[in-house]
Amino acid sequence: RQQVEKFLASLGERRDVLILPPDFTRFHSQAGLITRYISEYYNFTPKENGNGSSSDGGGDEEEEQPSTPPAIQIIPALGTHAPMTPSQIELMFGKELSEKNPNP
């Protein structure tokens, strides 16, 4: 998380963010987790703790987050694979992102 937040902070303010993670067939790449970190950094979703529930993040040292959240689009790159099921979306991207409408 710290490396992702440090990198995003180095980019400066963003108006638009497009995230193109792979689909569930690449679950073990941790792209879903990285996608979640990006969405949390830009305040698109609240931070989740290790068990998938929301957390206020109190006590953690974090990079300074942007003052105005950018417009975020998350488009899983399905290629020739079938669309992801709701349970796959939640497992890969976390509860908060899976409940967004439309979800990733």
mmCIF file of C-alpha atoms in Angstrom:
data_model
loop_
_atom_site.group_PDB
_atom_site.id
_atom_site.type_symbol
_atom_site.label_atom_id
_atom_site.label_comp_id
_atom_site.label_asym_id
_atom_site.label_seq_id
_atom_site.Cartn_x
_atom_site.Cartn_y
_atom_site.Cartn_z
ATOM 1 C CA ARG A 1 0.000 0.000 0.000
ATOM 2 C CA GLN A 2 2.741 2.464 0.943
ATOM 3 C CA GLN A 3 4.546 2.019 -2.387
ATOM 4 C CA VAL A 4 1.337 2.543 -4.365
ATOM 5 C CA GLU A 5 0.433 5.651 -2.345
ATOM 6 C CA LYS A 6 3.955 7.058 -2.684
ATOM 7 C CA PHE A 7 3.857 6.559 -6.456
ATOM 8 C CA LEU A 8 0.398 8.144 -6.779
ATOM 9 C CA ALA A 9 1.474 11.123 -4.658
ATOM 10 C CA SER A 10 4.461 11.647 -6.965
ATOM 11 C CA LEU A 11 2.070 12.030 -9.916
ATOM 12 C CA GLY A 12 0.332 15.017 -8.350
ATOM 13 C CA GLU A 13 -3.338 15.938 -8.722
ATOM 14 C CA ARG A 14 -5.375 14.022 -11.298
ATOM 15 C CA ARG A 15 -8.704 14.989 -12.863
ATOM 16 C CA ASP A 16 -9.336 11.577 -14.392
ATOM 17 C CA VAL A 17 -8.080 8.104 -13.510
ATOM 18 C CA LEU A 18 -8.554 5.053 -15.723
ATOM 19 C CA ILE A 19 -7.635 1.679 -14.221
ATOM 20 C CA LEU A 20 -7.416 -1.374 -16.518
ATOM 21 C CA PRO A 21 -6.859 -4.401 -14.276
ATOM 22 C CA PRO A 22 -6.904 -7.942 -15.673
ATOM 23 C CA ASP A 23 -9.949 -10.130 -15.079
ATOM 24 C CA PHE A 24 -10.382 -12.898 -12.504
ATOM 25 C CA THR A 25 -8.233 -15.357 -14.489
ATOM 26 C CA ARG A 26 -5.269 -13.282 -13.254
ATOM 27 C CA PHE A 27 -6.484 -13.117 -9.643
ATOM 28 C CA HIS A 28 -3.085 -14.035 -8.169
ATOM 29 C CA SER A 29 -1.386 -11.054 -9.852
ATOM 30 C CA GLN A 30 -2.687 -8.874 -6.969
ATOM 31 C CA ALA A 31 -4.048 -6.414 -9.563
ATOM 32 C CA GLY A 32 -7.364 -6.370 -7.701
ATOM 33 C CA LEU A 33 -5.615 -5.343 -4.491
ATOM 34 C CA ILE A 34 -3.633 -2.644 -6.286
ATOM 35 C CA THR A 35 -6.868 -1.409 -7.921
ATOM 36 C CA ARG A 36 -8.456 -1.207 -4.466
ATOM 37 C CA TYR A 37 -5.476 0.759 -3.103
ATOM 38 C CA ILE A 38 -5.771 3.236 -5.986
ATOM 39 C CA SER A 39 -9.528 3.671 -5.472
ATOM 40 C CA GLU A 40 -8.989 4.193 -1.738
ATOM 41 C CA TYR A 41 -6.154 6.676 -2.299
ATOM 42 C CA TYR A 42 -8.384 8.820 -4.493
ATOM 43 C CA ASN A 43 -11.287 8.535 -2.015
ATOM 44 C CA PHE A 44 -13.427 6.623 -4.520
ATOM 45 C CA THR A 45 -14.008 4.007 -1.818
ATOM 46 C CA PRO A 46 -13.280 4.015 1.927
ATOM 47 C CA LYS A 47 -10.244 2.065 3.078
ATOM 48 C CA GLU A 48 -10.859 -1.586 3.848
ATOM 49 C CA ASN A 49 -9.030 -3.398 6.597
ATOM 50 C CA GLY A 50 -7.621 -6.904 6.154
ATOM 51 C CA ASN A 51 -10.974 -8.668 6.571
ATOM 52 C CA GLY A 52 -12.735 -6.673 3.840
ATOM 53 C CA SER A 53 -14.634 -4.259 6.066
ATOM 54 C CA SER A 54 -14.254 -0.478 6.024
ATOM 55 C CA SER A 55 -11.764 1.279 8.248
ATOM 56 C CA ASP A 56 -11.100 4.920 9.031
ATOM 57 C CA GLY A 57 -7.376 4.233 8.686
ATOM 58 C CA GLY A 58 -6.591 5.964 11.976
ATOM 59 C CA GLY A 59 -3.045 5.653 13.205
ATOM 60 C CA ASP A 60 -1.471 4.717 9.870
ATOM 61 C CA GLU A 61 1.074 7.018 8.313
ATOM 62 C CA GLU A 62 -0.102 7.739 4.797
ATOM 63 C CA GLU A 63 0.870 9.860 1.834
ATOM 64 C CA GLU A 64 -1.179 13.034 1.533
ATOM 65 C CA GLN A 65 -4.297 12.327 -0.503
ATOM 66 C CA PRO A 66 -5.620 14.640 -3.194
ATOM 67 C CA SER A 67 -8.040 17.355 -2.074
ATOM 68 C CA THR A 68 -10.519 16.814 -4.914
ATOM 69 C CA PRO A 69 -11.209 13.206 -5.934
ATOM 70 C CA PRO A 70 -10.774 12.613 -9.677
ATOM 71 C CA ALA A 71 -13.297 10.874 -11.901
ATOM 72 C CA ILE A 72 -12.398 7.186 -11.780
ATOM 73 C CA GLN A 73 -13.228 4.450 -14.257
ATOM 74 C CA ILE A 74 -12.297 0.813 -13.679
ATOM 75 C CA ILE A 75 -12.538 -1.443 -16.709
ATOM 76 C CA PRO A 76 -11.380 -5.046 -16.182
ATOM 77 C CA ALA A 77 -9.644 -6.287 -19.324
ATOM 78 C CA LEU A 78 -11.682 -9.395 -20.098
ATOM 79 C CA GLY A 79 -10.244 -10.181 -23.512
ATOM 80 C CA THR A 80 -12.032 -13.324 -24.664
ATOM 81 C CA HIS A 81 -13.038 -14.412 -21.145
ATOM 82 C CA ALA A 82 -16.567 -14.457 -19.764
ATOM 83 C CA PRO A 83 -17.744 -11.494 -17.649
ATOM 84 C CA MET A 84 -16.811 -11.737 -13.985
ATOM 85 C CA THR A 85 -19.461 -12.932 -11.534
ATOM 86 C CA PRO A 86 -20.456 -10.741 -8.573
ATOM 87 C CA SER A 87 -18.564 -13.061 -6.197
ATOM 88 C CA GLN A 88 -15.420 -12.893 -8.351
ATOM 89 C CA ILE A 89 -15.646 -9.089 -8.440
ATOM 90 C CA GLU A 90 -15.924 -8.932 -4.643
ATOM 91 C CA LEU A 91 -13.083 -11.411 -4.109
ATOM 92 C CA MET A 92 -10.775 -9.626 -6.545
ATOM 93 C CA PHE A 93 -11.577 -5.953 -5.844
ATOM 94 C CA GLY A 94 -13.018 -5.978 -2.308
ATOM 95 C CA LYS A 95 -16.462 -5.322 -0.882
ATOM 96 C CA GLU A 96 -16.493 -1.528 -1.327
ATOM 97 C CA LEU A 97 -15.658 -1.624 -5.036
ATOM 98 C CA SER A 98 -18.002 -4.563 -5.665
ATOM 99 C CA GLU A 99 -20.890 -2.507 -4.279
ATOM 100 C CA LYS A 100 -20.242 0.462 -6.593
ATOM 101 C CA ASN A 101 -22.802 0.851 -9.338
ATOM 102 C CA PRO A 102 -21.890 0.003 -11.940
ATOM 103 C CA ASN A 103 -19.261 -2.249 -10.428
ATOM 104 C CA PRO A 104 -15.922 -3.048 -12.077
#
